mmCIF file of C-alpha atoms (C1' of nucleotides) in Angstrom:
data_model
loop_
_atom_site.group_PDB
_atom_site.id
_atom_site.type_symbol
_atom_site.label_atom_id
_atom_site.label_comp_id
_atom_site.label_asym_id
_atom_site.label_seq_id
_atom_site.Cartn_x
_atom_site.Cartn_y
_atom_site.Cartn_z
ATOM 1 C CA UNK A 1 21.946 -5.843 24.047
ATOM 2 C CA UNK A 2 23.245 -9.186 22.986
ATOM 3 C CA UNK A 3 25.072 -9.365 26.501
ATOM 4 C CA UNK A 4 25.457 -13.500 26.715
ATOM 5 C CA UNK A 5 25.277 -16.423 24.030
ATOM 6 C CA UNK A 6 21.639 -16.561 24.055
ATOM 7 C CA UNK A 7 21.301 -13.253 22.777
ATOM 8 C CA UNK A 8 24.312 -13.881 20.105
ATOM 9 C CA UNK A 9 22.132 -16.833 18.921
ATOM 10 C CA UNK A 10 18.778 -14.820 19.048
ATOM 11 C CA UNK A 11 20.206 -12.242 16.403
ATOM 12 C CA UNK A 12 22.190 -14.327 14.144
ATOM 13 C CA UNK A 13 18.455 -16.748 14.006
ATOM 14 C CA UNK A 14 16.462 -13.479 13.973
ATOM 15 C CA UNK A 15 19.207 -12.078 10.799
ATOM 16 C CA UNK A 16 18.692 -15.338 8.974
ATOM 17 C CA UNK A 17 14.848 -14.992 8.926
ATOM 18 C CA UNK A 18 14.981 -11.803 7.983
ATOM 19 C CA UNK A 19 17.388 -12.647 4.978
ATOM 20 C CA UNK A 20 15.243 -15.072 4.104
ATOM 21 C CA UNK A 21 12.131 -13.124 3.998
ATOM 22 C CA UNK A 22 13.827 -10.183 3.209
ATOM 23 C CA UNK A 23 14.271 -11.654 -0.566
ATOM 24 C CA UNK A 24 11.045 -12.783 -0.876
ATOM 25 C CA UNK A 25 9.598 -9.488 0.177
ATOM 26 C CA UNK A 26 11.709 -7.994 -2.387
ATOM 27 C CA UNK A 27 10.694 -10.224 -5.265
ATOM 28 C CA UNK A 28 7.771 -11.203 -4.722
ATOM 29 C CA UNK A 29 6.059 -8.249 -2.611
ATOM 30 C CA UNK A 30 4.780 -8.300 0.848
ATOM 31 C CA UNK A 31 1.257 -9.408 0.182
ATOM 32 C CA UNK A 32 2.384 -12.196 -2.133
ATOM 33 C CA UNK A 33 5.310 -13.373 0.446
ATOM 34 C CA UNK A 34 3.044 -15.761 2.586
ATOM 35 C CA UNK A 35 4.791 -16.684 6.004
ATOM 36 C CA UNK A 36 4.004 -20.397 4.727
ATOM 37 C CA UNK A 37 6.504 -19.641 1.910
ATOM 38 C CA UNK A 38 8.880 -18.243 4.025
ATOM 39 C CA UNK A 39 8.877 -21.396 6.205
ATOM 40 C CA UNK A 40 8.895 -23.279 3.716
ATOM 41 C CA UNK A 41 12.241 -21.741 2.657
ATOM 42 C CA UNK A 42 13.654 -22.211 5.649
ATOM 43 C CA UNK A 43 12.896 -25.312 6.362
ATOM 44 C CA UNK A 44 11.025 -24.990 9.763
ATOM 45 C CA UNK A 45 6.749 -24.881 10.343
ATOM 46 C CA UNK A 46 5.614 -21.639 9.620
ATOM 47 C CA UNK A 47 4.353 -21.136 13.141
ATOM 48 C CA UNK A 48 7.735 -21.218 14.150
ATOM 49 C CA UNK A 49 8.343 -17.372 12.881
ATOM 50 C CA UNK A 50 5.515 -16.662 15.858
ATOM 51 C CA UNK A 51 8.402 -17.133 18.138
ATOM 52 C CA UNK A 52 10.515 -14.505 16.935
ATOM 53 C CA UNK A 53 7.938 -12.488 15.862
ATOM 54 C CA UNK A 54 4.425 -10.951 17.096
ATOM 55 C CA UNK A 55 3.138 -10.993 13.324
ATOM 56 C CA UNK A 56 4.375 -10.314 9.869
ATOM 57 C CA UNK A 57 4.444 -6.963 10.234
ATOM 58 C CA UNK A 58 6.930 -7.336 12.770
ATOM 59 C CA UNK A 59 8.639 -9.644 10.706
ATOM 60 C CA UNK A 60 8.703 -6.473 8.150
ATOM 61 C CA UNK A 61 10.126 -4.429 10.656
ATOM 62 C CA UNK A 62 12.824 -6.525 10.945
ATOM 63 C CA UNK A 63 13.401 -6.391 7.466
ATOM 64 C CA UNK A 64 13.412 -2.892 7.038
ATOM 65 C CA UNK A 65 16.003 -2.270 10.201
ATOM 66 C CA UNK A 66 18.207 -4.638 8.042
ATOM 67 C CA UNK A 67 18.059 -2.972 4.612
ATOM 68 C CA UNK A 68 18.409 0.499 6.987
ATOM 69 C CA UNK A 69 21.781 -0.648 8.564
ATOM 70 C CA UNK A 70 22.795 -1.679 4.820
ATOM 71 C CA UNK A 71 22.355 1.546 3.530
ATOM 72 C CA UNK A 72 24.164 3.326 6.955
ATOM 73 C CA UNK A 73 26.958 1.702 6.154
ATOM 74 C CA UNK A 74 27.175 3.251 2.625
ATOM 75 C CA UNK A 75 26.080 6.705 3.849
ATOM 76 C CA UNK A 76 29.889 7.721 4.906
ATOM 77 C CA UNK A 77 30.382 7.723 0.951
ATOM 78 C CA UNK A 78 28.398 10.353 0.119
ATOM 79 C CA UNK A 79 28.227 12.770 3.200
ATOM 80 C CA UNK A 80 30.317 15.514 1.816
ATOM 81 C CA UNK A 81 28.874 15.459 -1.651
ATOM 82 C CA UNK A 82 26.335 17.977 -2.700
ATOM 83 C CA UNK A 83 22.603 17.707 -1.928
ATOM 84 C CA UNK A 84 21.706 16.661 -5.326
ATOM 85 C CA UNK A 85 24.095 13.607 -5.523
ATOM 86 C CA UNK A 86 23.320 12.743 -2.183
ATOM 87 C CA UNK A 87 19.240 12.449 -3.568
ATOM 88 C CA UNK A 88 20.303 10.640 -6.220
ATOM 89 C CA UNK A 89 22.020 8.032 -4.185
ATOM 90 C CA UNK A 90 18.601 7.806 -2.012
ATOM 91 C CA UNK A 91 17.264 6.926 -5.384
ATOM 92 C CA UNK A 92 19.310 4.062 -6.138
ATOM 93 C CA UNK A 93 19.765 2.922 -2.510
ATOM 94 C CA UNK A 94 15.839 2.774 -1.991
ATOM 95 C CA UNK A 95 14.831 1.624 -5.637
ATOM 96 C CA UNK A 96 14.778 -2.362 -4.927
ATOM 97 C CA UNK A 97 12.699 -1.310 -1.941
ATOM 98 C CA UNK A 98 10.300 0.274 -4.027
ATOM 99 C CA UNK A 99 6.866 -2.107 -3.320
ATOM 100 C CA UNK A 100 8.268 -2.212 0.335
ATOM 101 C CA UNK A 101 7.955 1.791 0.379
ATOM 102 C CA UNK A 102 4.626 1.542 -0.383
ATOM 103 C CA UNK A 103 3.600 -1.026 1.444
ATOM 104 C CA UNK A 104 4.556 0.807 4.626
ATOM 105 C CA UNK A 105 2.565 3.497 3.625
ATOM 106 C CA UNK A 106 -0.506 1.555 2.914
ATOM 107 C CA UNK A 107 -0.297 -0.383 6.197
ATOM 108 C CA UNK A 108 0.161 2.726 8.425
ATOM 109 C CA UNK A 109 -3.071 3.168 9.511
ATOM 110 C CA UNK A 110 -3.495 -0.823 10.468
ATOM 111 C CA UNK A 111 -0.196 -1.226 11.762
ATOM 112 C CA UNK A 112 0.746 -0.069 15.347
ATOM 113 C CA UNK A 113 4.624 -1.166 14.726
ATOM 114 C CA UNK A 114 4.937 -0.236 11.142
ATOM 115 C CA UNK A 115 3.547 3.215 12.462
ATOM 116 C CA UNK A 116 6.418 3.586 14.712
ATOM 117 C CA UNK A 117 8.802 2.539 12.423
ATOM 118 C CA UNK A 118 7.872 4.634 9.253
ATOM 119 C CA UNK A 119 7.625 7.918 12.169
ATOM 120 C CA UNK A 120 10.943 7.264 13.390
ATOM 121 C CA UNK A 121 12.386 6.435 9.649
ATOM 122 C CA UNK A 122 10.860 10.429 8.887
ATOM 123 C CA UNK A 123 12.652 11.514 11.739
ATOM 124 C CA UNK A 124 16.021 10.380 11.286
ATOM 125 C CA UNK A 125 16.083 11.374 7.395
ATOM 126 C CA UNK A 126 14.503 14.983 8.285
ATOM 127 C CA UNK A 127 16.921 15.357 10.576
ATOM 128 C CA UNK A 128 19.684 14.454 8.329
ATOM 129 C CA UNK A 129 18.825 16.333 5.125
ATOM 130 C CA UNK A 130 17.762 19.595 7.516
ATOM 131 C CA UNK A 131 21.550 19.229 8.865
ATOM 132 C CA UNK A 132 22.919 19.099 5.474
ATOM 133 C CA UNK A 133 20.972 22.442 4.035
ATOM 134 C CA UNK A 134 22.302 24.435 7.019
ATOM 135 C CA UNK A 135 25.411 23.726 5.861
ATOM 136 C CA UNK A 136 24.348 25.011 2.794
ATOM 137 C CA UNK A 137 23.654 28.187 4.340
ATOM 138 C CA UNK A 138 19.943 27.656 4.386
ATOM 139 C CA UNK A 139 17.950 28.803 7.468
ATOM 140 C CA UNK A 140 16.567 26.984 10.273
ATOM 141 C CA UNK A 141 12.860 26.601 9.536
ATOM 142 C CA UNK A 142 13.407 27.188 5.265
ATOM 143 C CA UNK A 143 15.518 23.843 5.747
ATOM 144 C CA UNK A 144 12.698 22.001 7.681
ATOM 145 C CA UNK A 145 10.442 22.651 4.714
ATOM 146 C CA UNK A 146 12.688 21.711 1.782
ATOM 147 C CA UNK A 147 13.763 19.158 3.933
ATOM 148 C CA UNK A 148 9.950 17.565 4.014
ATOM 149 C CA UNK A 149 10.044 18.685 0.036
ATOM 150 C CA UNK A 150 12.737 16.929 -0.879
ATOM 151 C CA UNK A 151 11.463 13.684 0.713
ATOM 152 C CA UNK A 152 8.606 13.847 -0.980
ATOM 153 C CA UNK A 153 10.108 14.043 -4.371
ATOM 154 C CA UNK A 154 12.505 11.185 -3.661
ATOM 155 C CA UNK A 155 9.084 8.962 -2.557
ATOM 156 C CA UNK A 156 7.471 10.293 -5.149
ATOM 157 C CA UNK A 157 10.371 9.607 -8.052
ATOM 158 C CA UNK A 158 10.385 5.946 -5.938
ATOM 159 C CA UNK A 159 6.560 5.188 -6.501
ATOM 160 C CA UNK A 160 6.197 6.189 -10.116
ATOM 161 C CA UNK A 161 8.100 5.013 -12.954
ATOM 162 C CA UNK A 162 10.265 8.180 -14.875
ATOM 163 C CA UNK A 163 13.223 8.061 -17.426
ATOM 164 C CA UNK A 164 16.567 9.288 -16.295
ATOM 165 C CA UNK A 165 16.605 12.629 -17.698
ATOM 166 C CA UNK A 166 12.790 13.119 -15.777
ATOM 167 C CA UNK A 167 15.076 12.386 -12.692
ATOM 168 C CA UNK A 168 17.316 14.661 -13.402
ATOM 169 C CA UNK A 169 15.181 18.024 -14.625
ATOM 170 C CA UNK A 170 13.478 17.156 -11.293
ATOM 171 C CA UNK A 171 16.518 17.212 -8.359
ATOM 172 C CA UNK A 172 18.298 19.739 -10.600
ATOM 173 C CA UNK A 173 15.279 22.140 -10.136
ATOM 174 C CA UNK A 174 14.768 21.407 -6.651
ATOM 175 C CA UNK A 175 18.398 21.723 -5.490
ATOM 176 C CA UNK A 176 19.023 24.937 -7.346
ATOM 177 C CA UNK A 177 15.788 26.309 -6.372
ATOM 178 C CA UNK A 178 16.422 24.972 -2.067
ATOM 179 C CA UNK A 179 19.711 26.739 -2.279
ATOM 180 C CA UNK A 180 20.865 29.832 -2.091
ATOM 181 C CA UNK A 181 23.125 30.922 -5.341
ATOM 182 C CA UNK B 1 -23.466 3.272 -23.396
ATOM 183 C CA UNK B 2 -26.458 2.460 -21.327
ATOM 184 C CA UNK B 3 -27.913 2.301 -24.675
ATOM 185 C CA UNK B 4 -31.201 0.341 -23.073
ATOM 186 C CA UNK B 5 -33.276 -0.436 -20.094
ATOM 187 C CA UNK B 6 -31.092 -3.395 -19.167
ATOM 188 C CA UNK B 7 -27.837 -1.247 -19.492
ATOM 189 C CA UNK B 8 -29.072 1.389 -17.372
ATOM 190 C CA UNK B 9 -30.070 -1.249 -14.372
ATOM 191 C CA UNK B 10 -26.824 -2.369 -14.353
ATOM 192 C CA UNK B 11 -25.272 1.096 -13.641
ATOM 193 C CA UNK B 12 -28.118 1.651 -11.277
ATOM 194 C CA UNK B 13 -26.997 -1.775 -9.563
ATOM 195 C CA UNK B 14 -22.951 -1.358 -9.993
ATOM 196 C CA UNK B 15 -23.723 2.626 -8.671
ATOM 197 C CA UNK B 16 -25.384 1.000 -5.519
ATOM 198 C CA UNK B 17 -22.288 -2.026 -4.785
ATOM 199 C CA UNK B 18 -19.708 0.956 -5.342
ATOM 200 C CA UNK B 19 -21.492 3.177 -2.921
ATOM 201 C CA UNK B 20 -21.699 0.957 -0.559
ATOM 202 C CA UNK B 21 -17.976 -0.609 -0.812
ATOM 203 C CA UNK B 22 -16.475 2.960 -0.980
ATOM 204 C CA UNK B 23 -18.141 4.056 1.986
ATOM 205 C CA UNK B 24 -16.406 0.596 3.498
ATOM 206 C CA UNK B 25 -13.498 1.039 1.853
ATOM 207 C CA UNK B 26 -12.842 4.735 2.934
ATOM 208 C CA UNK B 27 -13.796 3.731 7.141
ATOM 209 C CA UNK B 28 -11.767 0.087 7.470
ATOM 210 C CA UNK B 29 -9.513 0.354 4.173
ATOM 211 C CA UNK B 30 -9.220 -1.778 1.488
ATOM 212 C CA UNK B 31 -7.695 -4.507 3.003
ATOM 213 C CA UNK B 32 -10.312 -3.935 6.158
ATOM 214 C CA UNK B 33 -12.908 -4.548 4.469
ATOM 215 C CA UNK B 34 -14.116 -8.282 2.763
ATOM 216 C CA UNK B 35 -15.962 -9.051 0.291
ATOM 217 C CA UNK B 36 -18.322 -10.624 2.225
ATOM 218 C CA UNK B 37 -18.915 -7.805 4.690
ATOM 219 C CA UNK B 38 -19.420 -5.694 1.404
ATOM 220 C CA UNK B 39 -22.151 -8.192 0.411
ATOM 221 C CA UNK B 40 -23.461 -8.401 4.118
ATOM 222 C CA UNK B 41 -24.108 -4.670 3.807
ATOM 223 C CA UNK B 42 -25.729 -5.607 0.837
ATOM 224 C CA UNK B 43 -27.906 -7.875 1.768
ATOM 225 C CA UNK B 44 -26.834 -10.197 -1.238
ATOM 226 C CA UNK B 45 -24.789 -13.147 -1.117
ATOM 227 C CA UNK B 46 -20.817 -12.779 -1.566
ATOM 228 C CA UNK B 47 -20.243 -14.356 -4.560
ATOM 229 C CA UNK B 48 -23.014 -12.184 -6.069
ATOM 230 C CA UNK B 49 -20.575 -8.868 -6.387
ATOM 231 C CA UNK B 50 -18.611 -11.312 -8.715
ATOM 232 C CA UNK B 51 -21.517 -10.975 -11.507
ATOM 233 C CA UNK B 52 -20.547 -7.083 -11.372
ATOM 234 C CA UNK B 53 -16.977 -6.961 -10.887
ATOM 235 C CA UNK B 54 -14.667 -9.622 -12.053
ATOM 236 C CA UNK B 55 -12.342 -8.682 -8.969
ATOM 237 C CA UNK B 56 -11.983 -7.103 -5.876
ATOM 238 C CA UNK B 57 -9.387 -5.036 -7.313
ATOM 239 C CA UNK B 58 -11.877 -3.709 -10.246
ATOM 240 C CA UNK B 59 -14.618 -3.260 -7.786
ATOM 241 C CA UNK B 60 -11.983 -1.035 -6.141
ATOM 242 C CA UNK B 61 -11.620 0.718 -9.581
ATOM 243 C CA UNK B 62 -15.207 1.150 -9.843
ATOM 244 C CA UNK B 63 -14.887 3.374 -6.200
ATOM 245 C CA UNK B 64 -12.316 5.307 -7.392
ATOM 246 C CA UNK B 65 -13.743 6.288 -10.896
ATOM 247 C CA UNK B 66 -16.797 7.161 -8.836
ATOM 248 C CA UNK B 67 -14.684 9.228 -6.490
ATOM 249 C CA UNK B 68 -13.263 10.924 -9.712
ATOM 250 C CA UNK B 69 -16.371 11.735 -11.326
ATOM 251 C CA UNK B 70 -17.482 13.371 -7.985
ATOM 252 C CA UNK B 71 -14.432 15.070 -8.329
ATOM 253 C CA UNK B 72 -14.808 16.297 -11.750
ATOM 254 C CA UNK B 73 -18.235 18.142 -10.770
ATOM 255 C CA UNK B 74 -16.219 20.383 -8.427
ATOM 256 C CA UNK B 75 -13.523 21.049 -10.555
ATOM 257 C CA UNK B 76 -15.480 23.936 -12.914
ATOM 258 C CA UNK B 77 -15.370 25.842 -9.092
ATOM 259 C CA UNK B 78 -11.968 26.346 -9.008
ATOM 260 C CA UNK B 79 -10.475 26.449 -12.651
ATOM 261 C CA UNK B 80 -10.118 30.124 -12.974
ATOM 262 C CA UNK B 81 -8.094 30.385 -9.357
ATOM 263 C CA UNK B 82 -4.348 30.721 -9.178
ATOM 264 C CA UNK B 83 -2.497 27.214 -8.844
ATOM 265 C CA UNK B 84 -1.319 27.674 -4.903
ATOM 266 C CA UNK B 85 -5.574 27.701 -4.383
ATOM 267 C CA UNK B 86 -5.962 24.510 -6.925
ATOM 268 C CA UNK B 87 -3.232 22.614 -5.152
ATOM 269 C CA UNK B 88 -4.820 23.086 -1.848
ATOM 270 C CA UNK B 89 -8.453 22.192 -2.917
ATOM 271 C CA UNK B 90 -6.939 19.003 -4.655
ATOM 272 C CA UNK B 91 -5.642 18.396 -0.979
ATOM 273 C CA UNK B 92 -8.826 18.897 0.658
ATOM 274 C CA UNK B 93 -10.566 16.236 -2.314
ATOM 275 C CA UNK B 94 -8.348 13.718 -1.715
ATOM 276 C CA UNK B 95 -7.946 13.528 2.006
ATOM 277 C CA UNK B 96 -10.968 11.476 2.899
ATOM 278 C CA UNK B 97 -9.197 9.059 0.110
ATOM 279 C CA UNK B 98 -5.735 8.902 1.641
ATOM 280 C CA UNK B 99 -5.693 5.211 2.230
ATOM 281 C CA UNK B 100 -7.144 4.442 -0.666
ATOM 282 C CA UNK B 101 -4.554 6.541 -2.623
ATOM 283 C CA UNK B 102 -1.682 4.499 -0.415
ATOM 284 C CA UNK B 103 -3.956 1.146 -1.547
ATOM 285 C CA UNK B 104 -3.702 2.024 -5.367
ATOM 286 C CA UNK B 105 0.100 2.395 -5.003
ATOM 287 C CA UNK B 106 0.578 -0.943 -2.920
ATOM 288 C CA UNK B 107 -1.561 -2.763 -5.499
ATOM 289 C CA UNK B 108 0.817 -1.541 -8.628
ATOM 290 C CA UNK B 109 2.810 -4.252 -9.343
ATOM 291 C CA UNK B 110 -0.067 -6.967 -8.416
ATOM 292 C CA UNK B 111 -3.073 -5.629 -10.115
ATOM 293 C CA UNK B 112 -3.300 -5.080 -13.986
ATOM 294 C CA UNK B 113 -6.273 -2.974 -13.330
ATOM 295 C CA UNK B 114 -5.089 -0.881 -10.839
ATOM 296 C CA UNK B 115 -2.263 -0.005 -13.055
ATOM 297 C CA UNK B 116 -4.413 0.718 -15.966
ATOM 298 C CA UNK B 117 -6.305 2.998 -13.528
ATOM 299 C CA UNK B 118 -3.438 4.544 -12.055
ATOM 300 C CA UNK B 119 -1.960 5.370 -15.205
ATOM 301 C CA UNK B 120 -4.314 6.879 -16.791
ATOM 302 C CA UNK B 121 -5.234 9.014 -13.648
ATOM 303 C CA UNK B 122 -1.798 10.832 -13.293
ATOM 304 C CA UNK B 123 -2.070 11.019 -17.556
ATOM 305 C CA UNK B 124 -4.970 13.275 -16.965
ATOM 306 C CA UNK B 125 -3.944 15.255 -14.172
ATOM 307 C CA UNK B 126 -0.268 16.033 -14.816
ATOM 308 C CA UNK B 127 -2.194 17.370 -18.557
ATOM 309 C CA UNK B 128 -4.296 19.833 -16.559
ATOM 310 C CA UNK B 129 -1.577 20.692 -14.504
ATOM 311 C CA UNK B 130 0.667 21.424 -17.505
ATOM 312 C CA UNK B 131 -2.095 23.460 -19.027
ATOM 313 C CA UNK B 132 -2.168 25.631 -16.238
ATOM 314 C CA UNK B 133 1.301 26.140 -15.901
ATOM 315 C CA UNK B 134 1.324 27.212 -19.250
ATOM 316 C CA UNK B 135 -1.821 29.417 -19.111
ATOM 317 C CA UNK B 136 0.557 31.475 -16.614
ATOM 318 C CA UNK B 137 3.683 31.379 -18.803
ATOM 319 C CA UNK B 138 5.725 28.581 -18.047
ATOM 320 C CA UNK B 139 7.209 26.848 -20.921
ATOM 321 C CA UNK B 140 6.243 23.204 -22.200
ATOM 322 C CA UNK B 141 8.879 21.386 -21.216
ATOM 323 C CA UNK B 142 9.415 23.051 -18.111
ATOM 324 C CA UNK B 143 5.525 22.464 -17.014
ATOM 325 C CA UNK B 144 5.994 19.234 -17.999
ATOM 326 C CA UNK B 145 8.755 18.470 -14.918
ATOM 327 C CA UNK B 146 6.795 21.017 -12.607
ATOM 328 C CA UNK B 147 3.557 19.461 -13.135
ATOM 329 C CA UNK B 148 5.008 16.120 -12.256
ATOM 330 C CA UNK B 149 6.590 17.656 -8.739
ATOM 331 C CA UNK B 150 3.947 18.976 -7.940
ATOM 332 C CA UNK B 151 1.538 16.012 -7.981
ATOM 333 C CA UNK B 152 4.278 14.318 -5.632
ATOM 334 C CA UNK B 153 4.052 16.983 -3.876
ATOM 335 C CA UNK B 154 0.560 16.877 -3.188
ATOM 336 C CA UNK B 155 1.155 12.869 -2.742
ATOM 337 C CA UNK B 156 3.199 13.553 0.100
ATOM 338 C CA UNK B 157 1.196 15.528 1.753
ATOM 339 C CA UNK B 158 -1.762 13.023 1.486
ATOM 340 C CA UNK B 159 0.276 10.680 2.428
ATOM 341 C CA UNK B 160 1.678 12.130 6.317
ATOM 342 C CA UNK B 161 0.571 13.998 8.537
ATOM 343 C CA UNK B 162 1.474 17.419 8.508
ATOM 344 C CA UNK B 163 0.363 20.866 10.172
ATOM 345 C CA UNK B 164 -1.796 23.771 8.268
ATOM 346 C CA UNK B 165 1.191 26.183 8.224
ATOM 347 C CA UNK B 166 3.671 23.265 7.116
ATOM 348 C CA UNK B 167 0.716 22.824 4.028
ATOM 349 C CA UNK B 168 1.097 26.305 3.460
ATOM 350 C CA UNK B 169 4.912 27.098 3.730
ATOM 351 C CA UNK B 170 5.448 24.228 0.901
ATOM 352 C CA UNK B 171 2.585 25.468 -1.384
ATOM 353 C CA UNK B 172 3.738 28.687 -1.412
ATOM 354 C CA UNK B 173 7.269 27.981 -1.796
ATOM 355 C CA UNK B 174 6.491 25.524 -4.562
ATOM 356 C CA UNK B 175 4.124 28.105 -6.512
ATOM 357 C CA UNK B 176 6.936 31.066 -6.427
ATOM 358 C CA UNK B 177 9.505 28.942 -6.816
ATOM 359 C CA UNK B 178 8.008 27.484 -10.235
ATOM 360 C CA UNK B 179 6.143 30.291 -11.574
ATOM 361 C CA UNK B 180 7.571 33.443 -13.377
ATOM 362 C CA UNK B 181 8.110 36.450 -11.306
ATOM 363 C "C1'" DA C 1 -29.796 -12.255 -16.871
ATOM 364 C "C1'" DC C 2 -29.147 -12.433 -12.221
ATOM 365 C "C1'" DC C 3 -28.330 -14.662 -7.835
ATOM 366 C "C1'" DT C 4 -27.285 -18.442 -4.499
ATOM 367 C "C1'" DG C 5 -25.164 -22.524 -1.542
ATOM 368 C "C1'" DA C 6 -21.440 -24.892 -1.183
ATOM 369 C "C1'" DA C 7 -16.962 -25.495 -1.809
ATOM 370 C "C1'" DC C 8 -11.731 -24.487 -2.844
ATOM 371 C "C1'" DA C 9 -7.230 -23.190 -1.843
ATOM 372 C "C1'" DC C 10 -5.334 -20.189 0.770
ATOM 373 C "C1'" DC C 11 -4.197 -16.700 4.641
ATOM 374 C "C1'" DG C 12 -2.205 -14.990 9.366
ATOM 375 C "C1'" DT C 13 -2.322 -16.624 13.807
ATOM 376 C "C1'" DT C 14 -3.063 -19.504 18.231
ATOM 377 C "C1'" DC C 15 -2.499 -23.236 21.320
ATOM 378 C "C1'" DA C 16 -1.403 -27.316 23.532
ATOM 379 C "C1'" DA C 17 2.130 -30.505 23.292
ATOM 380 C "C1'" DG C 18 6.760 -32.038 22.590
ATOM 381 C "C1'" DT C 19 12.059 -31.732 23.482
ATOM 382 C "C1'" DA D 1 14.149 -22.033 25.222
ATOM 383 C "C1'" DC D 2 12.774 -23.460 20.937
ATOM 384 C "C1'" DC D 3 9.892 -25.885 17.668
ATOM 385 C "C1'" DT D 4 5.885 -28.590 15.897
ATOM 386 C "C1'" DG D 5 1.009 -30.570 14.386
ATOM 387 C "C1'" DA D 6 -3.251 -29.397 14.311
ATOM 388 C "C1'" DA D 7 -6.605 -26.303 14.326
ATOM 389 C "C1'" DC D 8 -9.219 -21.563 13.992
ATOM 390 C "C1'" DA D 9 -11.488 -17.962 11.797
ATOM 391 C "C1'" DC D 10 -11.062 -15.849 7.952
ATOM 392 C "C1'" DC D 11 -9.959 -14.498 2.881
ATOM 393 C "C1'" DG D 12 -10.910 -13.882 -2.422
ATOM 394 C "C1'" DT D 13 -12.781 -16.600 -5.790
ATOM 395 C "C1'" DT D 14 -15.137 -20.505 -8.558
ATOM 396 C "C1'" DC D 15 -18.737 -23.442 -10.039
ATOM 397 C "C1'" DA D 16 -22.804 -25.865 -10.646
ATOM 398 C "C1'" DA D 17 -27.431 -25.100 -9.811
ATOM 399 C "C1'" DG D 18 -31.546 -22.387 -9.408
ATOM 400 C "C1'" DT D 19 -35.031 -18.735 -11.216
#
DNA sequence: ACCTGAACACCGTTCAAGT
DNA sequence: ACCTGAACACCGTTCAAGT
């Protein structure tokens, strides 16, 4: 990928849209973000995006590879700290995302692409988090299940408003009840 | 309420637009189906659902109470079985509603009435849930942070798609893992 | 009280045309 | 290859007018 100078300028154009619409997703939601606006931010005609992307949701895509890559880079900080930390530092990594989380959700079943993406997005965290309980000591298939568990309390803690301690009680219960004493 | 003839009409009327838009709602989704094709079905003219609901978003609040109340009449069935069988049959109630439920979280932050709705849903369940923790000897405060898991649990699995035995192996693990041995 | 026709301000997206 | 002006088919919603 990016093999000559077209494809240099194709990402560093494609990274400044998504920068761009990135914040506006973020503060204003998805549904409120028009593509208009985001034109208008940039200063081109808002059929302009069509040429670097299919459709919005595309254009979401894009934005979600880029907050992704963000949070890879910060994921060497906290790979050899216990399971509960590491949940808590989904928490605060996802919790600007928060209306983008669910608006992947909602558009799965009308969204081809955002179907592939939020699959693939299951995947790789599954994966992860079922790596770190066997390290723990915790079996094959147990670890798939907590593994699915856990990600639904971390979705669930990111779609519903709680105070800290709630937070707390909650991945203190699941990680000494996942592992083995 | 529906303290006279014209009171009652108007449920008889709003009963009819909500059947209608939540059989729409539950085959294209929220965002799949318009106003228009609502009123279409109807036979009336669009702006005509506007008379009954002030918004989309409270006509969608209208579905969902009905959805509830449908609900509630199968919840006397169940009351008296342990919580592993109540959590499943919740499942099986909501499931035609996925999207829906995924709609209701999308439309948090934009929708006053949603929230309202939303609110006061999770209010009344996470009570019952609490009561039946306690029922089987789980302390207050501790049935408080269960009961709240567990609804994200069952929101997860609304949410993806998962297998039978991947259903079962997290409802059972949940159940003994929360309740006394 | 209940419903309509016509319009409003927007939306995502397409297309032919420009450079 | 990249971008635009103009349009398309729709959207939720409003309003003045009818009965």
């Amino acid at each position: 990928m990016a093999k000559n100078k077209r494809d240099i300028d194709l990402k560093v154009k494609q990274d400044e849209l998504e920068s761009t619409a990135s914040r506006l997703f973020l503060s204003l939601g998805y549904d409120g973000t028009s593509m208009n606006r985001i034109a208008r931010e940039l200063g081109v005609a808002p059929n302009t995006l069509y040429w670097y992307y299919a459709s919005k949701d595309e254009l979401l895509v894009g934005v979600l590879n880029r907050q992704m890559s963000q949070t890879l880079v910060r994921l060497p900080t906290i790979v050899d700290k216990p399971l509960k930390e590491k949940m808590a530092w989904a928490l605060r990594e996802f919790e600007q995302s928060r209306e983008l989380v669910a608006t992947v959700h909602a558009r799965l079943e009308q969204s081809e692409v955002i179907r592939e993406w939020h699959d693939q997005f299951h995947r790789f965290v599954e994966a992860a988090v079922i790596h770190t309980l066997q390290a723990d000591g915790v079996a094959r298939e147990r670890a798939a299940m907590l593994a699915t568990v856990g990600t639904f309390l971390v979705e669930g803690l990111l779609a519903h408003p709680h105070s800290e301690s709630q937070r707390e009680a909650i991945l203190q219960w699941f990680t000494e009840s996942a592992l083995p004493a």
